[in-house]
PDB file of C-alpha atoms in Angstrom:
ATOM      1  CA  UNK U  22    -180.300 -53.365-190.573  1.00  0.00           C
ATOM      2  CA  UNK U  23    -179.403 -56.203-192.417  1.00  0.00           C
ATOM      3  CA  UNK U  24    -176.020 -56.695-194.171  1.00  0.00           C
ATOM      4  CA  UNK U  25    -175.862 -55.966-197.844  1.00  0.00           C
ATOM      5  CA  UNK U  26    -179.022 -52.896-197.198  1.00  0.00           C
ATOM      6  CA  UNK U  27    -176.802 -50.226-199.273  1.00  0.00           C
ATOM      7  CA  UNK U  28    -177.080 -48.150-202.361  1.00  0.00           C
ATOM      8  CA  UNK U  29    -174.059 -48.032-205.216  1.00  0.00           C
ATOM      9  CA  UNK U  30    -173.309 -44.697-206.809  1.00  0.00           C
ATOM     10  CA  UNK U  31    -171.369 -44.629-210.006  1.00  0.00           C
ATOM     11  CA  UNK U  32    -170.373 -41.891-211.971  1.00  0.00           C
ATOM     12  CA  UNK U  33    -173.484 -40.911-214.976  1.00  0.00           C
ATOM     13  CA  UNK U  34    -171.774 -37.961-216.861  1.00  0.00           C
ATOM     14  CA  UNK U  35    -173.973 -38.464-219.612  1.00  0.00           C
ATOM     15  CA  UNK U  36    -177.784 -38.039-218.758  1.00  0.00           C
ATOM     16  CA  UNK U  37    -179.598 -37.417-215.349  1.00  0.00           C
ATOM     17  CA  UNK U  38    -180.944 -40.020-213.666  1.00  0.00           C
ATOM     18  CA  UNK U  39    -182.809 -39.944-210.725  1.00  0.00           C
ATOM     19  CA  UNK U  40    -183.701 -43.113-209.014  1.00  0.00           C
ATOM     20  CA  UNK U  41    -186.069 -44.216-206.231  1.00  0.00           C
ATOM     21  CA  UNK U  42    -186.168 -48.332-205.498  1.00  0.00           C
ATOM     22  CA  UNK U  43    -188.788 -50.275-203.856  1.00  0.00           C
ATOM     23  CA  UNK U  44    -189.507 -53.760-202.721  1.00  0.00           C
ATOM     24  CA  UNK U  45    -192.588 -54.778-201.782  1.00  0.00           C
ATOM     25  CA  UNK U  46    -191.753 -57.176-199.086  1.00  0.00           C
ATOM     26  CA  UNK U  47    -190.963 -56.698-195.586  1.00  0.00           C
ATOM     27  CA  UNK U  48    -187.608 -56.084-194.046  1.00  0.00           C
ATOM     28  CA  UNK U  49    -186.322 -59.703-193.826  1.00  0.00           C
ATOM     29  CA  UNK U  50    -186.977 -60.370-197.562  1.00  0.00           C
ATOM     30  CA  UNK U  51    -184.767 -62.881-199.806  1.00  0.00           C
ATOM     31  CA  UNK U  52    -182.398 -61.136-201.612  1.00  0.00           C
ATOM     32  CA  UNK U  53    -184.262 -62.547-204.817  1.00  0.00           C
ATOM     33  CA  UNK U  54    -187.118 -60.155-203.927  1.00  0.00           C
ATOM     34  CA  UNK U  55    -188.354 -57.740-207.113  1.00  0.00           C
ATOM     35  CA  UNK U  56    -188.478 -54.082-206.548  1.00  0.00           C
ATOM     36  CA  UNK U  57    -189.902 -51.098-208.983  1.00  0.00           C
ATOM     37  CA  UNK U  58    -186.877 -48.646-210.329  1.00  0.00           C
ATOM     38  CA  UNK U  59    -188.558 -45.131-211.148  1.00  0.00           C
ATOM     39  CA  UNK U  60    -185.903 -42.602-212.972  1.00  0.00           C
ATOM     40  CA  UNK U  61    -185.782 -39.762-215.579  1.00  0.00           C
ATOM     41  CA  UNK U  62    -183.376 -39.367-218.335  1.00  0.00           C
ATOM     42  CA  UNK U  63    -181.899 -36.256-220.106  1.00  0.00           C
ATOM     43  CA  UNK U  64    -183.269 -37.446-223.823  1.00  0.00           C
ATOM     44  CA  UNK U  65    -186.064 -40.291-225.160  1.00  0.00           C
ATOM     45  CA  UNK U  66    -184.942 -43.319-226.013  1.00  0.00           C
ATOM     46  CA  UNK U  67    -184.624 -46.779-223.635  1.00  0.00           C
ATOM     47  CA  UNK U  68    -183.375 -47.967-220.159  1.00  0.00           C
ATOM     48  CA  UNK U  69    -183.099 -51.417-219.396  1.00  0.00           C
ATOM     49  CA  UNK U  70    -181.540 -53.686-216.529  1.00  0.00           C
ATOM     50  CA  UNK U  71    -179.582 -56.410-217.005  1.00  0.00           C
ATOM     51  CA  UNK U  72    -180.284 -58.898-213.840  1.00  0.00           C
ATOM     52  CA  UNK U  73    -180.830 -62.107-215.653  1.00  0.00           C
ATOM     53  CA  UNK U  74    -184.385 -62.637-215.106  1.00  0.00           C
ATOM     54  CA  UNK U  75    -185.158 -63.510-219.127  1.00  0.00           C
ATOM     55  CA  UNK U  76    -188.431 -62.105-219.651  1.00  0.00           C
ATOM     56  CA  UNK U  77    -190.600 -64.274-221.873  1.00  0.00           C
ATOM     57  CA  UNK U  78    -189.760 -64.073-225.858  1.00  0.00           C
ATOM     58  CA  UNK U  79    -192.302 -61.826-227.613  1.00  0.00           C
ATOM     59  CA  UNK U  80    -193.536 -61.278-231.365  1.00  0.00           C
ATOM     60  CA  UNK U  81    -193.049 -57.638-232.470  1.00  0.00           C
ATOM     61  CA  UNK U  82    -192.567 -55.573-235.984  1.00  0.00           C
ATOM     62  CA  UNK U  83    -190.714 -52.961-237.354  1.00  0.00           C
ATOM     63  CA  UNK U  84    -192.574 -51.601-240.485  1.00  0.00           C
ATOM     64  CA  UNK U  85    -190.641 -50.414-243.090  1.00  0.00           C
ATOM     65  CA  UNK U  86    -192.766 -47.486-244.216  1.00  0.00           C
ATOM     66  CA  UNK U  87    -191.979 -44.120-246.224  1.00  0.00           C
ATOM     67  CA  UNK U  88    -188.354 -45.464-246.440  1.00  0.00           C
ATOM     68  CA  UNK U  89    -188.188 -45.053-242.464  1.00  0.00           C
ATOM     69  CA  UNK U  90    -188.731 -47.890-239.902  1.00  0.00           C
ATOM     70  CA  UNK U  91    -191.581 -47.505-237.706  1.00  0.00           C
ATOM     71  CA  UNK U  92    -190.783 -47.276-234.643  1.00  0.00           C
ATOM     72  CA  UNK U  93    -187.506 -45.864-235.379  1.00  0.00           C
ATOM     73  CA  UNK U  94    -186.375 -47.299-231.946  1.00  0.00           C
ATOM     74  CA  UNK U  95    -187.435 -51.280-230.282  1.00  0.00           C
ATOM     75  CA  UNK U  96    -186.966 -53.137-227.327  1.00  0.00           C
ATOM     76  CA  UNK U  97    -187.600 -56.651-226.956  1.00  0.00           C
ATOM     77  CA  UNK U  98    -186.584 -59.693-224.465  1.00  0.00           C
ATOM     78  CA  UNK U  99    -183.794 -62.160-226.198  1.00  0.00           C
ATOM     79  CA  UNK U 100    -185.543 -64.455-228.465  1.00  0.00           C
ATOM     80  CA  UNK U 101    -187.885 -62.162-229.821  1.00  0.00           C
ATOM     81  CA  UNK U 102    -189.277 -62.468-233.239  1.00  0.00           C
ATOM     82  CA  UNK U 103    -189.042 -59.564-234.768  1.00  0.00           C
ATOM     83  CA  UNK U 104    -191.088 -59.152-238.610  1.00  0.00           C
ATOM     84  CA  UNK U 105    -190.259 -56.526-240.734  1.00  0.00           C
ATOM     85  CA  UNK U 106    -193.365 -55.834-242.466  1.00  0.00           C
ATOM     86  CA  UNK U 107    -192.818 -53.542-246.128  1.00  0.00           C
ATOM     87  CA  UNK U 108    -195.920 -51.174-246.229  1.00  0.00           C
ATOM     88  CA  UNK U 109    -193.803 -49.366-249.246  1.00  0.00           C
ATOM     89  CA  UNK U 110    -194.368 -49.915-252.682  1.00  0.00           C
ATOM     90  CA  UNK U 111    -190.977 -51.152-253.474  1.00  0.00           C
ATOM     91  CA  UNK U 112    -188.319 -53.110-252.360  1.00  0.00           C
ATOM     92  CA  UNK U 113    -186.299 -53.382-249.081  1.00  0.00           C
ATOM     93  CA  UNK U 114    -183.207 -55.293-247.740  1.00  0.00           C
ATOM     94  CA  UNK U 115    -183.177 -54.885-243.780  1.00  0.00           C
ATOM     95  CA  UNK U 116    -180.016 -55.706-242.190  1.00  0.00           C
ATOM     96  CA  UNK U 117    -178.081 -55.963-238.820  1.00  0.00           C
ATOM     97  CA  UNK U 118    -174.615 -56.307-239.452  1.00  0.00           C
ATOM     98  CA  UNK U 119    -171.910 -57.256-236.797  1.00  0.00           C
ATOM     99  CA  UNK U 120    -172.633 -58.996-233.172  1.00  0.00           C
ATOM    100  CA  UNK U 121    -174.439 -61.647-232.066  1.00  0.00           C
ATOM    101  CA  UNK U 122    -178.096 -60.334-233.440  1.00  0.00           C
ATOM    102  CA  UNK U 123    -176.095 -60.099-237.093  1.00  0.00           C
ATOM    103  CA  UNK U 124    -178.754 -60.693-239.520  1.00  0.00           C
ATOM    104  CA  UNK U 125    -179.424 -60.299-243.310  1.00  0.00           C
ATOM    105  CA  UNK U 126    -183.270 -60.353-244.961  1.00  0.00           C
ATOM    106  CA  UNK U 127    -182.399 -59.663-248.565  1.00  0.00           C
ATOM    107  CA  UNK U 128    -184.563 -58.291-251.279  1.00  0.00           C
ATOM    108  CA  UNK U 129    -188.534 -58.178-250.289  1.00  0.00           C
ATOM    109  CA  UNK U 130    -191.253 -56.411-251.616  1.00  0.00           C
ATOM    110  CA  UNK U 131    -194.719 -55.321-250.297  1.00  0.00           C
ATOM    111  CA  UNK U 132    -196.465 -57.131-247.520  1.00  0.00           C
ATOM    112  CA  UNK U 133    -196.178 -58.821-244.363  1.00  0.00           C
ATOM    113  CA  UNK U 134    -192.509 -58.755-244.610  1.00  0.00           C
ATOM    114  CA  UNK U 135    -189.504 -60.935-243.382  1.00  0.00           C
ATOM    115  CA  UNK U 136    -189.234 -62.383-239.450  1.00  0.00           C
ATOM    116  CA  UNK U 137    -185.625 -62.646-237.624  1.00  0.00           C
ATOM    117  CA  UNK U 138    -185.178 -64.266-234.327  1.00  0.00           C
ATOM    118  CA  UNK U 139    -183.207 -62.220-231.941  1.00  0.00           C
ATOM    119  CA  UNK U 140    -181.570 -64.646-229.226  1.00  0.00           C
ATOM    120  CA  UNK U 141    -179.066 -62.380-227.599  1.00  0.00           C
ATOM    121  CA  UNK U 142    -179.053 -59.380-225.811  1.00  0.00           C
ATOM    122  CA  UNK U 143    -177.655 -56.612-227.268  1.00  0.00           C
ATOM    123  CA  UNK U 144    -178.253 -53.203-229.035  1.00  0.00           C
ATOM    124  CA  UNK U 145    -178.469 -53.689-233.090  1.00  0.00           C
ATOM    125  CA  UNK U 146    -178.208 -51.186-235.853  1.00  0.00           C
ATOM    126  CA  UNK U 147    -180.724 -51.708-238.357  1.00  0.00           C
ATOM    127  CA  UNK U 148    -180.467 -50.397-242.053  1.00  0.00           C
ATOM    128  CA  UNK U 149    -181.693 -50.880-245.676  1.00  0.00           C
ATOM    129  CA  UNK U 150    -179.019 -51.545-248.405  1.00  0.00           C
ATOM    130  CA  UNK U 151    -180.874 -50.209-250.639  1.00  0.00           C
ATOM    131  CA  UNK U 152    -182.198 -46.880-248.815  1.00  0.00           C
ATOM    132  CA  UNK U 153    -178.537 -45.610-246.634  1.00  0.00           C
ATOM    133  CA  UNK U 154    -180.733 -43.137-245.061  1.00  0.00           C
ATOM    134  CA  UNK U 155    -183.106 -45.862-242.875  1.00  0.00           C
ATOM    135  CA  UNK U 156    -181.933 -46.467-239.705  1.00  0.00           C
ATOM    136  CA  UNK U 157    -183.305 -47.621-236.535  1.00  0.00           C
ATOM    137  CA  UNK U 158    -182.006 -49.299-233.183  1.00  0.00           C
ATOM    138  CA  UNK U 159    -183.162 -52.784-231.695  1.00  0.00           C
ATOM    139  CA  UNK U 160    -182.511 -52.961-228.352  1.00  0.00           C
ATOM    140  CA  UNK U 161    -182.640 -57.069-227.025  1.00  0.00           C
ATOM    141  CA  UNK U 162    -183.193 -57.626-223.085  1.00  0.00           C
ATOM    142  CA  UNK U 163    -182.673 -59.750-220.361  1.00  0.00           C
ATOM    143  CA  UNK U 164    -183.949 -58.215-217.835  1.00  0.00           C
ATOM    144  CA  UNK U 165    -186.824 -55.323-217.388  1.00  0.00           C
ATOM    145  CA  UNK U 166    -187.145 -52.539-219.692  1.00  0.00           C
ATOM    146  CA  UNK U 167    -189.122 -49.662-220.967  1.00  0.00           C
ATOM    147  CA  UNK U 168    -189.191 -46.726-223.585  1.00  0.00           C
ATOM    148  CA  UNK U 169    -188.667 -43.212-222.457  1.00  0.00           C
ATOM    149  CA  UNK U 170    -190.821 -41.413-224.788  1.00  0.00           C
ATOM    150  CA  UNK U 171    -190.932 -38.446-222.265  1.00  0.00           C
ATOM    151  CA  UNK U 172    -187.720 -38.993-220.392  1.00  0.00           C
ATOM    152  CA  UNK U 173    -189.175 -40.687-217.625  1.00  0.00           C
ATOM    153  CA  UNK U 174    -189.218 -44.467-217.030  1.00  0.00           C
ATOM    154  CA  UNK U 175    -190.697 -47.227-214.476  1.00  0.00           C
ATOM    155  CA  UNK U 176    -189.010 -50.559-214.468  1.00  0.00           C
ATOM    156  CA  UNK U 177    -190.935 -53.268-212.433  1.00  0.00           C
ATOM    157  CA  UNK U 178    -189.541 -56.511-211.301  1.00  0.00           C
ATOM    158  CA  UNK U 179    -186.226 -55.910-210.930  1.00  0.00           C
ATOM    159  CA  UNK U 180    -184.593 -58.500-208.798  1.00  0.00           C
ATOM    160  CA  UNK U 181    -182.862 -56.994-205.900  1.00  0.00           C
ATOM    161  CA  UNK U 182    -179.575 -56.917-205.847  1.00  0.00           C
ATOM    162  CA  UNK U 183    -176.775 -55.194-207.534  1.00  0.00           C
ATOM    163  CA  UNK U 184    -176.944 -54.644-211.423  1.00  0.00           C
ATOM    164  CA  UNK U 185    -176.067 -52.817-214.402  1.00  0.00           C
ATOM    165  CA  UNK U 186    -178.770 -49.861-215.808  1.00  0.00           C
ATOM    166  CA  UNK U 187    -178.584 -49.466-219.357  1.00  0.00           C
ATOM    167  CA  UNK U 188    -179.964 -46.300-220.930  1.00  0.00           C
ATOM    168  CA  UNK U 189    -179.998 -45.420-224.885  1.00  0.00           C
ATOM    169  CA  UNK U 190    -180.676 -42.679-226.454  1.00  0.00           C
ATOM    170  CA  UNK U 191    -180.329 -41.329-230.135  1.00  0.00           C
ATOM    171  CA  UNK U 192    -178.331 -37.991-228.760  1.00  0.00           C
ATOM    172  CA  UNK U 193    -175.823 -40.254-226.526  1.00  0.00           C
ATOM    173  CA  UNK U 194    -175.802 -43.400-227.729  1.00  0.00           C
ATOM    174  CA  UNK U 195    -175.558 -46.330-224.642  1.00  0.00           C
ATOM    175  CA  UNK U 196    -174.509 -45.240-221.442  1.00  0.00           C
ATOM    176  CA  UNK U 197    -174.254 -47.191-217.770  1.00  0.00           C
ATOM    177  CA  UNK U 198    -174.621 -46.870-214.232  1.00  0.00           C
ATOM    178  CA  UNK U 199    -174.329 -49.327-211.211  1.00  0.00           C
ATOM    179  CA  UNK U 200    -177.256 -49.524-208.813  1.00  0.00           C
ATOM    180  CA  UNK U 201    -178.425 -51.562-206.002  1.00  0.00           C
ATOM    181  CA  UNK U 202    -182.305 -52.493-205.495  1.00  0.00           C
ATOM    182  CA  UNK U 203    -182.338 -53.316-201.744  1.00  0.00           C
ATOM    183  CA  UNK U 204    -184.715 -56.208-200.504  1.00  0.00           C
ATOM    184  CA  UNK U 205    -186.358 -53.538-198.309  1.00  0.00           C
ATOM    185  CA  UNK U 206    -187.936 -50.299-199.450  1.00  0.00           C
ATOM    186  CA  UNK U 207    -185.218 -47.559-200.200  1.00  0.00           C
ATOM    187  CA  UNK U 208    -184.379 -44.870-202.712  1.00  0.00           C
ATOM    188  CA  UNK U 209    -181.363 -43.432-204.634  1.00  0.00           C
ATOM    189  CA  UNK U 210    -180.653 -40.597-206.590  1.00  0.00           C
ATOM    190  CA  UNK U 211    -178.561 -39.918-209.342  1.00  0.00           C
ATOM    191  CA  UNK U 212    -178.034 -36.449-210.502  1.00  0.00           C
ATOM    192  CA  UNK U 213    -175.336 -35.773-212.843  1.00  0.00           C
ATOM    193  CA  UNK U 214    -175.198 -33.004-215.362  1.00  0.00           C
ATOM    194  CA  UNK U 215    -175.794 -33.581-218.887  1.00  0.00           C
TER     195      UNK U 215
END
């Protein structure tokens, strides 16, 4: 078997993760070969990977609706455009405060809203100055990600190698792991109690 064929395993106190990694290439791959990471976590919210691969820069929105933000929770690559349409009939003043994402909107009213451009990765907490019970979470990306609605998750192109696994959730806040996706076809688990 070729050198560097091995799975990490780190410590996850926090949530239960159970991993399986696959490459579709043969056994002789380039270590820059992209694999599929399939896991579970204990509550909803988002796992990403950092492995540098910059995913293309998307437009999305977080409605400000019912003095709530809709959806309560986003992930997006770095350099995203995020608009923050008002669908309420009075005024909002969506912030970020703090880190590299820090941003300010000020005073809007009804209607399509105000756009910020996220260019660093990074987890944000979003608010309202006017309404201190709004709150939401932007999560910004450079590598794969997905939602975990229902706990579970699929992450596709993940470059193999070694890297960091992000997960978020509103019960635990941001916790991390170390894991390896092998060139070749292999599988890890992760099983740590909540």
């Amino acid at each position: 078997m070729p050198t560097g064929w091995h799975c990490a395993h780190a410590t996850f106190r926090y949530f239960s993760l159970a991993i399986a990694a696959f490459a579709g290439a043969a056994l002789c791959a380039s270590p820059a070969v992209a694999g599929t990471v399939i896991g579970t976590v204990r509550a909803p919210g988002a796992v990403w990977i950092s492995d540098g691969s910059k995913p293309a820069p998307v437009a999305a929105s977080m409605h400000n609706s019912a003095k709530a933000f809709v959806p309560e929770v986003l992930i997006v690559p770095a350099g995203s455009t995020v608009t923050f349409p008002n669908d309420d009939p009075f005024l909002h003043s969506i912030y970020s405060a703090g880190g590299a994402n820090a941003f300010d909107l000020g005073f809007y009213g009804t209607g399509p809203g105000k756009q910020e451009v996220l260019p660093n990765a990074g987890v944000l907490d979003v608010a309202c100055h006017i309404h201190p019970l709004m709150h939401a979470i932007i999560i910004v990306v450079d590598g794969p990600s997905a939602t975990t609605d229902d706990t579970s998750f699929v992450l596709a192109n993940v470059a193999s190698g070694r890297h960091v696994l992000h997960a978020w959730s509103g019960a635990y806040g941001e916790r991390t792991t170390v894991v390896t996706v092998p060139a070749g076809r292999s599988s890890i688990t992760l099983d740590k109690p909540l």
